[in-house]
Tab-separated table of C-alpha atoms and ligand atoms in Angstrom:
chain	number	residue	atom	x	y	z
A	105	MET	CA	17.809	19.610	-4.361
A	106	LEU	CA	17.343	16.050	-5.441
A	107	LEU	CA	14.580	14.609	-7.511
A	108	PHE	CA	13.510	11.051	-7.919
A	109	GLY	CA	11.319	8.868	-10.047
A	110	VAL	CA	9.004	6.134	-8.934
A	111	ALA	CA	10.518	3.996	-6.204
A	112	ALA	CA	8.127	1.087	-5.929
A	113	CYS	CA	4.590	0.057	-6.698
A	114	LEU	CA	3.378	-2.737	-4.496
A	115	TRP	CA	0.112	-4.711	-4.354
A	116	GLY	CA	-0.639	-4.504	-8.049
A	117	CYS	CA	-1.439	-0.801	-8.200
A	118	THR	CA	-1.120	0.974	-11.513
A	119	PRO	CA	2.331	2.557	-11.657
A	120	PRO	CA	2.258	6.249	-12.458
A	121	VAL	CA	3.792	7.193	-15.771
A	122	HIS	CA	6.393	9.948	-15.677
A	123	GLU	CA	8.136	9.395	-18.949
A	124	ASP	CA	10.584	12.214	-18.570
A	125	ALA	CA	11.188	11.709	-14.858
A	126	PRO	CA	14.768	10.996	-13.861
A	127	PRO	CA	15.622	7.341	-13.198
A	128	VAL	CA	15.221	5.944	-9.719
A	129	PRO	CA	18.466	6.472	-7.856
A	130	ASN	CA	20.017	3.383	-6.392
A	131	GLU	CA	19.692	4.452	-2.789
A	132	PRO	CA	20.630	2.448	0.284
A	133	SER	CA	17.672	0.938	2.106
A	134	THR	CA	18.803	2.623	5.316
A	135	LEU	CA	17.242	5.889	4.222
A	136	PRO	CA	14.025	6.850	5.941
A	137	ARG	CA	11.087	6.713	3.552
A	138	LEU	CA	7.381	7.190	3.043
A	139	ARG	CA	5.060	4.432	1.887
A	140	VAL	CA	1.707	5.455	0.464
A	141	LEU	CA	-1.115	3.503	2.132
A	142	GLY	CA	-4.089	5.264	0.600
A	143	THR	CA	-5.011	8.136	-1.690
A	144	ALA	CA	-8.827	8.410	-1.605
A	145	GLN	CA	-10.971	11.103	-0.003
A	146	ASP	CA	-12.669	10.227	3.300
A	147	GLY	CA	-15.595	8.410	1.661
A	148	GLY	CA	-13.238	5.871	0.023
A	149	PHE	CA	-12.914	4.653	-3.544
A	150	PRO	CA	-15.236	3.048	-4.443
A	151	HIS	CA	-17.087	5.672	-2.472
A	152	ALA	CA	-19.601	4.563	0.149
A	153	ALA	CA	-23.017	3.926	-1.387
A	154	CYS	CA	-22.036	5.276	-4.823
A	155	SER	CA	-22.928	3.534	-8.052
A	156	CYS	CA	-21.301	5.933	-10.499
A	157	ASP	CA	-19.394	4.236	-13.348
A	158	ARG	CA	-16.032	4.945	-11.776
A	159	CYS	CA	-17.006	3.452	-8.406
A	160	GLU	CA	-18.597	0.422	-10.042
A	161	LEU	CA	-15.396	-0.184	-11.991
A	162	ALA	CA	-13.356	0.086	-8.777
A	163	ARG	CA	-15.697	-2.485	-7.199
A	164	SER	CA	-15.321	-4.924	-10.052
A	165	ASP	CA	-11.585	-4.391	-10.563
A	166	PRO	CA	-9.744	-4.131	-7.229
A	167	ARG	CA	-6.619	-2.914	-9.044
A	168	THR	CA	-8.363	0.425	-9.486
A	169	GLU	CA	-9.656	0.836	-5.935
A	170	ARG	CA	-7.890	3.167	-3.509
A	171	LEU	CA	-7.820	3.170	0.278
A	172	VAL	CA	-8.475	6.331	2.261
A	173	ALA	CA	-5.572	8.809	2.288
A	174	SER	CA	-2.748	7.800	4.587
A	175	ILE	CA	0.992	7.303	4.487
A	176	ALA	CA	3.478	5.389	6.594
A	177	LEU	CA	6.677	7.032	7.712
A	178	ILE	CA	9.451	4.453	7.979
A	179	ALA	CA	12.540	5.469	9.946
A	180	SER	CA	15.949	4.087	9.045
A	181	ASP	CA	15.978	2.042	12.274
A	182	GLY	CA	12.794	0.273	11.140
A	183	ARG	CA	10.290	2.158	13.289
A	184	VAL	CA	6.997	2.759	11.498
A	185	PHE	CA	4.627	5.672	12.041
A	186	LEU	CA	1.170	6.038	10.550
A	187	VAL	CA	0.105	9.408	9.271
A	188	ASP	CA	-3.647	9.463	9.906
A	189	ALA	CA	-5.775	6.578	11.128
A	190	THR	CA	-8.363	5.930	8.435
A	191	PRO	CA	-11.480	3.761	8.238
A	192	ASP	CA	-9.284	1.449	6.093
A	193	ILE	CA	-6.688	0.993	8.858
A	194	ARG	CA	-7.067	-2.821	8.988
A	195	ARG	CA	-5.956	-3.222	5.398
A	196	GLN	CA	-3.364	-0.490	5.772
A	197	LEU	CA	-1.726	-2.303	8.698
A	198	ASP	CA	-1.635	-5.402	6.483
A	199	ARG	CA	0.366	-3.362	3.984
A	200	LEU	CA	3.058	-2.852	6.598
A	201	ARG	CA	3.436	-6.496	7.570
A	202	ASP	CA	6.649	-6.950	5.589
A	203	LEU	CA	8.294	-4.488	7.984
A	204	LYS	CA	7.482	-6.366	11.174
A	205	PRO	CA	7.735	-10.092	11.801
A	206	GLY	CA	4.435	-11.561	12.978
A	207	THR	CA	4.257	-13.086	16.447
A	208	GLY	CA	1.471	-15.547	15.676
A	209	ARG	CA	-1.029	-13.474	17.647
A	210	VAL	CA	-2.339	-9.907	17.804
A	211	ASP	CA	0.499	-7.385	17.833
A	212	ARG	CA	-0.355	-4.840	20.541
A	213	ALA	CA	2.084	-2.374	19.045
A	214	PRO	CA	1.701	-2.729	15.265
A	215	VAL	CA	3.142	0.766	14.712
A	216	ASP	CA	5.503	2.957	16.694
A	217	GLY	CA	3.314	6.023	16.593
A	218	VAL	CA	0.447	7.755	14.818
A	219	PHE	CA	0.439	11.350	13.554
A	220	LEU	CA	-2.983	12.903	12.971
A	221	THR	CA	-3.867	15.712	10.586
A	222	HIS	CA	-7.414	16.469	11.757
A	223	ALA	CA	-10.776	15.310	13.088
A	224	HIS	CA	-12.645	14.359	9.909
A	225	LEU	CA	-13.991	10.880	9.159
A	226	GLY	CA	-11.168	9.711	6.916
A	227	HIS	CA	-8.310	10.855	9.108
A	228	TYR	CA	-8.830	9.695	12.684
A	229	THR	CA	-11.777	7.305	13.072
A	230	GLY	CA	-9.517	4.302	12.398
A	231	LEU	CA	-8.107	4.932	15.865
A	232	GLY	CA	-11.051	2.890	17.118
A	233	PHE	CA	-9.238	-0.273	15.966
A	234	LEU	CA	-6.433	0.459	18.427
A	235	GLY	CA	-8.975	0.187	21.251
A	236	PHE	CA	-10.380	-2.437	23.581
A	237	GLU	CA	-12.699	-4.104	21.043
A	238	ALA	CA	-9.920	-4.756	18.549
A	239	ILE	CA	-6.105	-4.492	18.849
A	240	HIS	CA	-6.174	-3.189	22.441
A	241	ALA	CA	-2.886	-1.472	21.664
A	242	GLN	CA	-0.293	-0.737	24.302
A	243	GLU	CA	0.796	2.863	24.720
A	244	ILE	CA	1.170	3.893	21.111
A	245	PRO	CA	2.350	7.509	20.921
A	246	LEU	CA	-0.364	9.624	19.308
A	247	TYR	CA	1.011	12.874	17.891
A	248	ALA	CA	-1.450	15.697	17.294
A	249	THR	CA	-2.034	19.369	17.972
A	250	PRO	CA	-3.062	20.394	21.509
A	251	ARG	CA	-6.613	21.082	20.275
A	252	MET	CA	-6.870	17.678	18.623
A	253	VAL	CA	-5.500	15.947	21.736
A	254	ASP	CA	-8.020	17.794	23.919
A	255	PHE	CA	-10.850	16.811	21.578
A	256	LEU	CA	-9.884	13.130	21.667
A	257	SER	CA	-9.240	13.090	25.417
A	258	SER	CA	-12.558	14.639	26.315
A	259	ASN	CA	-14.953	12.895	23.913
A	260	GLY	CA	-15.987	9.250	23.773
A	261	PRO	CA	-15.266	6.812	22.337
A	262	TRP	CA	-11.778	8.288	21.745
A	263	SER	CA	-11.280	9.199	25.405
A	264	GLN	CA	-11.375	5.495	26.267
A	265	LEU	CA	-8.247	4.942	24.151
A	266	VAL	CA	-6.493	7.504	26.300
A	267	ASP	CA	-7.929	6.219	29.599
A	268	LEU	CA	-6.872	2.628	28.813
A	269	ARG	CA	-3.491	3.858	27.567
A	270	ASN	CA	-4.030	2.245	24.175
A	271	VAL	CA	-2.576	5.527	22.960
A	272	VAL	CA	-0.453	8.105	24.731
A	273	PRO	CA	-1.124	11.592	23.349
A	274	VAL	CA	1.863	13.786	22.570
A	275	LYS	CA	1.033	17.421	21.877
A	276	LEU	CA	2.821	18.884	18.870
A	277	THR	CA	3.563	22.558	18.578
A	278	PRO	CA	2.950	23.609	14.978
A	279	GLY	CA	6.135	24.930	13.409
A	280	GLU	CA	8.450	23.111	15.849
A	281	PRO	CA	10.259	20.041	14.461
A	282	LEU	CA	9.906	16.773	16.340
A	283	VAL	CA	13.192	14.932	15.923
A	284	LEU	CA	12.606	11.179	15.561
A	285	ASP	CA	16.290	10.365	15.037
A	286	GLU	CA	19.370	12.009	13.565
A	287	GLN	CA	18.053	11.345	10.048
A	288	LEU	CA	14.403	12.235	10.393
A	289	SER	CA	12.207	14.992	11.754
A	290	VAL	CA	8.507	15.781	11.496
A	291	THR	CA	6.989	19.244	11.725
A	292	ALA	CA	3.277	20.008	11.833
A	293	PHE	CA	2.031	23.139	10.107
A	294	ARG	CA	-1.435	24.512	10.654
A	295	VAL	CA	-3.538	24.760	7.492
A	296	PRO	CA	-6.965	26.329	6.922
A	297	HIS	CA	-9.796	23.765	6.728
A	298	ARG	CA	-13.273	23.149	8.162
A	299	ASP	CA	-12.357	22.866	11.843
A	300	GLU	CA	-15.609	21.808	13.516
A	301	PHE	CA	-14.015	19.703	16.267
A	302	ALA	CA	-10.310	20.530	16.285
A	303	ASP	CA	-7.734	22.171	14.028
A	304	THR	CA	-5.946	20.878	10.926
A	305	VAL	CA	-2.287	20.410	10.077
A	306	GLY	CA	-0.094	19.225	7.246
A	307	TYR	CA	3.289	17.596	7.916
A	308	LEU	CA	6.787	18.321	6.722
A	309	PHE	CA	9.007	15.221	6.782
A	310	ALA	CA	12.702	16.021	6.607
A	311	GLY	CA	15.191	13.273	5.791
A	312	PRO	CA	18.851	13.344	4.809
A	313	GLN	CA	18.006	13.842	1.132
A	314	ARG	CA	14.547	15.348	0.838
A	315	ARG	CA	11.962	17.477	2.522
A	316	VAL	CA	8.453	16.271	1.753
A	317	PHE	CA	5.337	18.252	2.628
A	318	TYR	CA	2.090	16.285	3.034
A	319	VAL	CA	-1.184	18.169	3.081
A	320	PRO	CA	-4.093	15.882	2.154
A	321	ASP	CA	-6.846	18.296	3.218
A	322	THR	CA	-6.912	22.074	3.051
A	323	ASP	CA	-9.112	24.934	1.978
A	324	GLY	CA	-8.233	26.585	-1.338
A	325	TRP	CA	-4.747	28.131	-1.559
A	326	GLU	CA	-6.301	31.597	-1.539
A	327	HIS	CA	-7.062	31.002	2.151
A	328	TRP	CA	-3.398	30.512	3.006
A	329	GLU	CA	-1.788	33.518	4.679
A	330	THR	CA	1.454	32.896	2.802
A	331	PRO	CA	1.024	31.955	-0.867
A	332	LEU	CA	1.726	28.233	-1.288
A	333	GLU	CA	4.577	28.699	-3.751
A	334	GLU	CA	6.315	31.086	-1.375
A	335	TRP	CA	5.682	28.830	1.625
A	336	LEU	CA	7.173	25.789	-0.153
A	337	GLU	CA	10.240	27.799	-1.062
A	338	ARG	CA	10.686	29.143	2.444
A	339	GLN	CA	10.504	25.614	3.882
A	340	GLU	CA	12.831	24.289	1.167
A	341	VAL	CA	10.328	21.635	0.159
A	342	ASP	CA	11.527	19.210	-2.538
A	343	VAL	CA	8.335	17.179	-2.849
A	344	ALA	CA	4.783	18.337	-2.153
A	345	ILE	CA	1.977	15.788	-1.751
A	346	VAL	CA	-1.132	17.930	-1.858
A	347	ASP	CA	-4.907	17.920	-1.686
A	348	GLY	CA	-6.191	16.818	-5.089
A	349	THR	CA	-9.784	16.136	-3.979
A	350	PHE	CA	-11.411	17.837	-6.959
A	351	PHE	CA	-10.112	18.429	-10.441
A	352	SER	CA	-12.275	21.459	-11.177
A	353	MET	CA	-15.411	23.376	-10.234
A	354	ASP	CA	-17.866	21.476	-12.426
A	355	GLU	CA	-17.329	18.128	-10.796
A	356	LEU	CA	-20.232	17.468	-8.444
A	357	PRO	CA	-23.633	18.024	-10.013
A	358	GLY	CA	-26.067	19.049	-7.283
A	359	ARG	CA	-23.389	20.092	-4.792
A	360	ASP	CA	-21.508	23.356	-4.559
A	361	VAL	CA	-17.840	22.357	-4.894
A	362	ALA	CA	-16.743	25.841	-3.818
A	363	ALA	CA	-18.644	25.463	-0.526
A	364	ILE	CA	-16.980	22.114	0.188
A	365	GLY	CA	-13.556	23.799	0.010
A	366	HIS	CA	-10.295	22.295	-1.320
A	367	PRO	CA	-7.972	23.702	-3.964
A	368	HIS	CA	-8.719	22.385	-7.438
A	369	VAL	CA	-6.058	20.378	-9.236
A	370	ILE	CA	-6.037	22.786	-12.163
A	371	ASP	CA	-5.473	25.768	-9.845
A	372	THR	CA	-2.605	24.028	-8.064
A	373	ILE	CA	-0.991	23.281	-11.406
A	374	GLU	CA	-1.206	26.912	-12.430
A	375	ARG	CA	0.276	28.058	-9.130
A	376	LEU	CA	3.198	25.616	-9.116
A	377	ARG	CA	3.792	25.084	-12.810
A	378	GLU	CA	6.887	27.263	-12.945
A	379	LYS	CA	8.678	25.516	-10.065
A	380	VAL	CA	7.772	22.099	-11.426
A	381	SER	CA	9.029	22.883	-14.922
A	382	ALA	CA	12.210	24.353	-13.461
A	383	GLY	CA	12.808	21.024	-11.717
A	384	SER	CA	12.985	22.525	-8.235
A	385	LEU	CA	9.772	20.882	-7.012
A	386	ARG	CA	7.996	17.565	-7.526
A	387	VAL	CA	4.225	17.574	-6.907
A	388	PHE	CA	1.916	14.613	-6.311
A	389	PHE	CA	-1.844	14.881	-5.839
A	390	THR	CA	-3.721	12.729	-3.312
A	391	HIS	CA	-7.055	12.520	-1.383
A	392	PHE	CA	-9.106	12.015	-4.551
A	393	ASN	CA	-12.863	12.260	-4.490
A	394	HIS	CA	-14.547	9.544	-6.574
A	395	SER	CA	-15.757	12.273	-8.931
A	396	ASN	CA	-12.213	13.280	-9.870
A	397	PRO	CA	-11.443	12.329	-13.503
A	398	VAL	CA	-7.715	11.841	-12.764
A	399	LEU	CA	-8.774	8.529	-11.210
A	400	ASP	CA	-9.225	7.134	-14.721
A	401	ALA	CA	-5.921	5.351	-15.322
A	402	ASP	CA	-5.723	6.132	-19.019
A	403	GLY	CA	-7.915	9.189	-18.901
A	404	GLU	CA	-7.281	12.505	-20.596
A	405	ARG	CA	-7.127	14.413	-17.308
A	406	ARG	CA	-4.415	12.200	-15.886
A	407	ARG	CA	-2.396	12.547	-19.066
A	408	GLN	CA	-2.911	16.300	-18.890
A	409	ILE	CA	-1.442	16.681	-15.407
A	410	GLU	CA	1.423	14.326	-16.216
A	411	ALA	CA	2.198	16.342	-19.325
A	412	ALA	CA	2.521	19.383	-17.052
A	413	GLY	CA	5.082	17.469	-14.959
A	414	PHE	CA	2.725	16.729	-12.038
A	415	ALA	CA	1.727	13.276	-10.819
A	416	VAL	CA	-1.161	11.317	-9.386
A	417	LEU	CA	-0.064	9.666	-6.153
A	418	ASP	CA	-0.838	5.950	-6.194
A	419	ASP	CA	-1.321	3.523	-3.322
A	420	GLY	CA	1.849	1.525	-2.791
A	421	LEU	CA	4.416	4.078	-3.877
A	422	GLU	CA	7.526	4.486	-1.772
A	423	LEU	CA	9.387	7.763	-1.628
A	424	PRO	CA	12.832	7.894	-0.037
A	425	LEU	CA	13.482	10.835	2.221
B	14	ZN	ZN1	-10.204	14.228	4.164
B	15	ZN	ZN1	-18.754	7.226	-7.295
B	16	ZN	ZN1	-11.043	17.169	6.199
């Protein structure tokens, strides 16, 4: 198994500090890779309508803001796939412009495909920008579970995207790899979560050097049929990018964090600490709620998780596969 340090931090984000992480290998640019386009929970950071100190700071200092959780999957032949279509999709497409030469007008195919995790605000509503009122995209493959595809195809306004062929749904079978080329495959895995409209998946991206599991939203690990640590081992995962919505139970005065779901960062650390210290797994947290103290760049909580060998995922990072 191979490990890596920080590959790149674009757009002025704060680079994560992993003082004892191995140096960045000098890898050829032909490797497929992931680019982090956003790391905030669905409500954004600064969070909609919130005037807490952290959100106000993010408003006044754009270096500390975060877009809604999303990553781009970049194949070695230059094709680009979005993982989730967030309410911040306009700015996230801008963050991919270096990969595609502009044509001087609207690009009807700004990405080569979109993979969706589930039907919650932060993960699919950006699809609207692919539609008639905006990009009016042309036949972008839309990869999702059969239940998610059925939900989108039979409910407006999403059904219009399908009817106008702005997107072409492709049903994924969870557990079965979709081979994008000889260097890259994507496999959806069903995960437990609030499934009001459809179901929820995480994605395993397998490249020539690494297998990265991305699960931005899930119920607590105790709801997984197979314990997380065992599941990661079985799937030979080298890097896990996991739901870090809340740091701990006492985070949202007036709301029951347990009822909202999500594993807590401190529980994930306990569960995976051994593998991380042994060097067989790298773990990044993402999908941060504005209440999460790891958002404070120099805060004690961030230092605490980094001291345990874990990392806060930052917008702009690139991870080679
Ligand atoms: Zn979410
Ligand atoms: Zn806030
Ligand atoms: Zn969700």
